[in-house]
CSV table of C-alpha atoms in Angstrom, one decimal:
chain,number,residue,atom,x,y,z
A,1,GLU,CA,146.4,65.0,79.0
A,2,VAL,CA,145.0,67.9,81.6
A,3,GLN,CA,143.2,66.2,84.0
A,4,LEU,CA,141.0,68.3,87.3
A,5,VAL,CA,139.6,65.9,89.4
A,6,GLU,CA,137.3,67.5,92.2
A,7,SER,CA,136.0,66.0,95.4
A,8,GLY,CA,134.6,66.7,98.9
A,9,GLY,CA,131.2,68.1,98.2
A,10,GLY,CA,127.6,66.6,99.8
A,11,LEU,CA,125.0,67.7,101.7
A,12,VAL,CA,125.8,70.1,104.6
A,13,GLN,CA,123.5,72.1,107.0
A,14,PRO,CA,123.6,76.0,106.7
A,15,GLY,CA,125.7,77.6,108.6
A,16,ARG,CA,128.3,74.7,108.5
A,17,SER,CA,132.0,74.1,107.0
A,18,LEU,CA,133.0,72.0,103.8
A,19,ARG,CA,136.3,71.7,102.1
A,20,LEU,CA,136.5,71.1,98.5
A,21,SER,CA,139.7,69.8,96.8
A,22,CYS,CA,141.0,69.5,93.3
A,23,ALA,CA,144.0,67.1,91.8
A,24,ALA,CA,145.8,68.5,88.8
A,25,SER,CA,147.8,66.2,86.3
A,26,GLY,CA,149.2,66.9,83.1
A,27,PHE,CA,150.8,70.0,83.1
A,28,THR,CA,153.1,72.0,85.1
A,29,PHE,CA,150.6,72.9,88.2
A,30,ASP,CA,152.7,75.9,89.5
A,31,ASP,CA,152.9,77.7,85.9
A,32,TYR,CA,149.6,78.6,86.2
A,33,ALA,CA,146.6,80.5,88.5
A,34,MET,CA,143.6,78.3,89.3
A,35,HIS,CA,139.7,79.0,90.0
A,36,TRP,CA,136.8,77.6,91.2
A,37,VAL,CA,133.6,78.2,88.9
A,38,ARG,CA,130.2,77.2,90.5
A,39,GLN,CA,126.5,76.9,88.7
A,40,ALA,CA,123.5,76.4,90.6
A,41,PRO,CA,121.0,73.7,89.4
A,42,GLY,CA,119.5,74.9,86.1
A,43,LYS,CA,121.2,78.5,86.5
A,44,GLY,CA,124.4,80.2,84.7
A,45,LEU,CA,128.2,80.4,85.7
A,46,GLU,CA,129.3,81.9,88.2
A,47,TRP,CA,133.4,83.0,89.2
A,48,VAL,CA,133.9,81.9,92.6
A,49,SER,CA,137.6,82.6,93.6
A,50,GLY,CA,140.9,82.6,91.9
A,51,ILE,CA,144.6,82.1,92.9
A,52,SER,CA,147.6,83.2,91.1
A,53,TRP,CA,150.5,80.3,90.4
A,54,ASN,CA,152.6,81.3,93.4
A,55,SER,CA,149.4,82.6,95.8
A,56,GLY,CA,150.4,85.7,95.9
A,57,SER,CA,147.2,87.1,94.0
A,58,ILE,CA,143.7,85.9,95.5
A,59,GLY,CA,140.5,86.9,94.5
A,60,TYR,CA,136.8,86.4,95.4
A,61,ALA,CA,133.5,87.1,94.2
A,62,ASP,CA,131.6,89.6,96.4
A,63,SER,CA,128.9,86.7,97.6
A,64,VAL,CA,131.5,84.8,99.2
A,65,LYS,CA,134.0,86.9,100.4
A,66,GLY,CA,134.7,86.4,104.2
A,67,ARG,CA,133.7,82.7,104.3
A,68,PHE,CA,135.4,81.0,101.7
A,69,THR,CA,139.1,80.8,101.6
A,70,ILE,CA,141.4,79.4,98.1
A,71,SER,CA,144.5,77.8,98.9
A,72,ARG,CA,146.9,75.7,96.8
A,73,ASP,CA,149.9,73.2,97.2
A,74,ASN,CA,152.1,73.2,94.3
A,75,ALA,CA,154.1,70.3,95.6
A,76,LYS,CA,151.0,68.2,96.0
A,77,ASN,CA,149.5,69.6,92.4
A,78,SER,CA,146.2,70.6,94.3
A,79,LEU,CA,143.7,73.6,94.6
A,80,TYR,CA,141.6,73.3,97.7
A,81,LEU,CA,138.1,75.6,98.4
A,82,GLN,CA,137.4,75.9,102.5
A,83,MET,CA,133.8,77.1,102.5
A,84,ASN,CA,132.7,78.1,106.2
A,85,SER,CA,129.0,79.5,107.0
A,86,LEU,CA,127.3,77.9,103.9
A,87,ARG,CA,124.0,79.0,103.1
A,88,ALA,CA,121.3,77.9,100.8
A,89,GLU,CA,122.5,79.9,98.0
A,90,ASP,CA,125.7,78.0,98.0
A,91,THR,CA,124.4,75.1,96.8
A,92,ALA,CA,125.7,74.5,93.2
A,93,LEU,CA,128.3,72.4,91.0
A,94,TYR,CA,131.8,73.7,91.8
A,95,TYR,CA,134.4,73.3,89.3
A,96,CYS,CA,137.9,73.7,89.7
A,97,ALA,CA,139.4,75.3,86.4
A,98,LYS,CA,142.9,76.3,85.0
A,99,ASP,CA,143.8,79.4,83.8
A,100,ARG,CA,145.5,79.8,80.7
A,101,SER,CA,148.5,82.3,82.4
A,102,SER,CA,150.0,82.2,85.5
A,103,SER,CA,148.8,85.6,86.5
A,104,SER,CA,145.4,87.3,87.7
A,105,PHE,CA,144.9,89.1,84.2
A,106,PRO,CA,143.4,87.9,81.9
A,107,VAL,CA,141.2,85.2,83.2
A,108,TYR,CA,140.5,82.5,80.9
A,109,PHE,CA,139.3,79.1,81.9
A,110,ASP,CA,140.9,76.7,79.5
A,111,TYR,CA,140.5,73.7,81.2
A,112,TRP,CA,137.4,72.5,83.8
A,113,GLY,CA,137.1,69.7,85.7
A,114,GLN,CA,133.5,67.3,85.8
A,115,GLY,CA,132.7,69.2,89.1
A,116,THR,CA,131.3,68.4,92.9
A,117,LEU,CA,128.6,69.1,94.0
A,118,VAL,CA,127.3,71.0,97.2
A,119,THR,CA,123.9,71.0,99.0
A,120,VAL,CA,123.1,73.4,101.4
A,121,SER,CA,120.2,72.2,103.5
A,122,SER,CA,118.6,71.2,106.8
B,1,ASP,CA,131.2,95.5,88.7
B,2,ILE,CA,131.1,94.9,85.3
B,3,GLN,CA,128.1,93.2,83.9
B,4,MET,CA,127.5,90.9,80.8
B,5,THR,CA,124.4,91.3,79.0
B,6,GLN,CA,123.8,88.2,76.3
B,7,SER,CA,121.5,88.1,73.4
B,8,PRO,CA,119.0,86.3,72.5
B,9,SER,CA,118.4,84.2,75.5
B,10,SER,CA,117.4,81.2,73.4
B,11,VAL,CA,117.7,80.8,69.5
B,12,SER,CA,116.3,78.2,67.4
B,13,ALA,CA,118.4,77.3,63.9
B,14,SER,CA,118.6,74.4,61.6
B,15,VAL,CA,121.8,72.5,61.0
B,16,GLY,CA,123.9,74.4,58.3
B,17,ASP,CA,122.7,78.0,59.3
B,18,ARG,CA,124.8,80.9,60.5
B,19,VAL,CA,124.0,82.0,63.9
B,20,THR,CA,125.6,85.2,65.5
B,21,ILE,CA,125.2,85.8,69.3
B,22,THR,CA,125.6,88.9,71.0
B,23,CYS,CA,127.0,89.7,74.4
B,24,ARG,CA,127.3,93.5,75.6
B,25,ALA,CA,129.7,94.7,78.5
B,26,SER,CA,128.6,97.1,80.9
B,27,GLN,CA,131.6,98.9,80.7
B,28,GLY,CA,134.4,99.0,78.1
B,29,ILE,CA,136.8,95.9,79.0
B,30,SER,CA,138.8,96.3,75.6
B,31,SER,CA,139.5,92.9,74.2
B,32,TRP,CA,138.8,91.0,77.1
B,33,LEU,CA,136.3,88.7,76.4
B,34,ALA,CA,136.1,84.8,76.3
B,35,TRP,CA,133.0,82.2,74.7
B,36,TYR,CA,132.5,79.1,76.5
B,37,GLN,CA,130.1,76.2,75.1
B,38,GLN,CA,128.2,74.0,77.6
B,39,LYS,CA,126.4,70.9,76.7
B,40,PRO,CA,123.8,69.3,79.3
B,41,GLY,CA,125.4,67.2,82.2
B,42,LYS,CA,129.4,68.8,81.0
B,43,ALA,CA,131.1,71.1,81.6
B,44,PRO,CA,132.1,74.2,79.5
B,45,LYS,CA,134.7,74.2,77.1
B,46,LEU,CA,136.7,77.3,75.8
B,47,LEU,CA,135.8,78.1,72.5
B,48,ILE,CA,137.3,81.8,72.0
B,49,TYR,CA,139.6,84.1,73.9
B,50,ALA,CA,140.8,87.7,74.0
B,51,ALA,CA,137.7,88.1,72.0
B,52,SER,CA,138.6,86.8,68.5
B,53,SER,CA,141.4,84.0,69.0
B,54,LEU,CA,140.5,80.3,68.4
B,55,GLN,CA,141.6,77.7,71.3
B,56,SER,CA,143.5,75.1,69.9
B,57,GLY,CA,141.0,72.5,68.7
B,58,VAL,CA,137.9,74.1,68.4
B,59,PRO,CA,136.5,74.1,64.5
B,60,SER,CA,136.9,76.9,62.7
B,61,ARG,CA,133.3,77.3,62.0
B,62,PHE,CA,133.4,79.2,65.0
B,63,SER,CA,134.5,82.7,65.4
B,64,GLY,CA,134.2,86.0,67.4
B,65,SER,CA,134.7,89.7,67.2
B,66,GLY,CA,134.3,93.0,68.9
B,67,SER,CA,136.0,95.0,71.2
B,68,GLY,CA,134.9,97.6,74.0
B,69,THR,CA,131.6,96.8,75.0
B,70,ASP,CA,130.0,95.0,72.1
B,71,PHE,CA,130.7,91.7,71.1
B,72,THR,CA,129.8,88.4,68.6
B,73,LEU,CA,129.9,84.8,68.8
B,74,THR,CA,129.4,83.4,65.1
B,75,ILE,CA,128.9,79.8,63.9
B,76,SER,CA,129.4,80.1,60.3
B,77,SER,CA,127.5,76.5,59.7
B,78,LEU,CA,125.6,74.9,62.5
B,79,GLN,CA,126.6,71.3,63.0
B,80,PRO,CA,124.4,68.7,65.3
B,81,GLU,CA,127.1,68.9,67.9
B,82,ASP,CA,126.9,72.7,68.0
B,83,PHE,CA,123.7,72.6,69.5
B,84,ALA,CA,124.7,73.8,73.4
B,85,THR,CA,124.3,76.8,75.8
B,86,TYR,CA,126.9,79.5,75.1
B,87,TYR,CA,128.3,81.8,77.7
B,88,CYS,CA,130.5,85.2,77.5
B,89,GLN,CA,132.8,86.0,80.2
B,90,GLN,CA,134.5,89.2,80.8
B,91,ALA,CA,138.1,88.6,81.8
B,92,ASN,CA,139.4,90.8,84.1
B,93,SER,CA,140.6,90.3,87.9
B,94,PHE,CA,136.7,89.5,88.6
B,95,PRO,CA,135.5,87.3,86.1
B,96,ALA,CA,132.1,87.5,85.1
B,97,PHE,CA,129.7,85.7,83.1
B,98,GLY,CA,126.6,86.3,80.5
B,99,GLN,CA,123.5,84.7,81.7
B,100,GLY,CA,123.9,82.3,78.8
B,101,THR,CA,122.0,81.6,75.2
B,102,ARG,CA,120.8,78.6,74.9
B,103,LEU,CA,120.8,77.1,70.8
B,104,GLU,CA,117.9,74.6,69.8
B,105,ILE,CA,117.5,72.9,67.0
B,106,LYS,CA,114.5,74.0,64.8
């Protein structure tokens, strides 16, 4: 059974940093691209960042480019999101999502974690 | 950037009804489109990918069609568990979601 378990969320002040983690199990982690998708309270879904199976292809939404960094450790079956210079508008539930394929195109999210909540507030 | 627009934003329907939700892309995306279902407090669930391919385990009452800029999700006979919010998503390297369609019980 595929499982994705996010951790690392919490309350953080504007301008500070936070690192999210996603522990994956139930599939061959290094066969698939992985992504972060967020959902602000009461709002829709927004893709944040994605990384190919071998970290050779990485992409970011314009809203986080230059502030967030995605990475993965295939030996540990883990995905990460380093979030710097956090803003109030980054407040959201952050989901880890598995891609149906190994590459960066096309992108379909076939499994999702339950999310970790990030709240940016003073 | 490719923008995705869904219509309607909300729809009321009864068990047994046939419901269609539309998604329009701001430029052609071939068949690179997915549909997701999200229930309150839960993660989204992939229903349809490549515009018309049914994800494993998804009931056959769900179907997708379209290509280019115009796409539809159809639920042939609504069941009680289908009342949820539905999102379309364009599947290029910088994916984007529609704003969502809330399907409510009439």
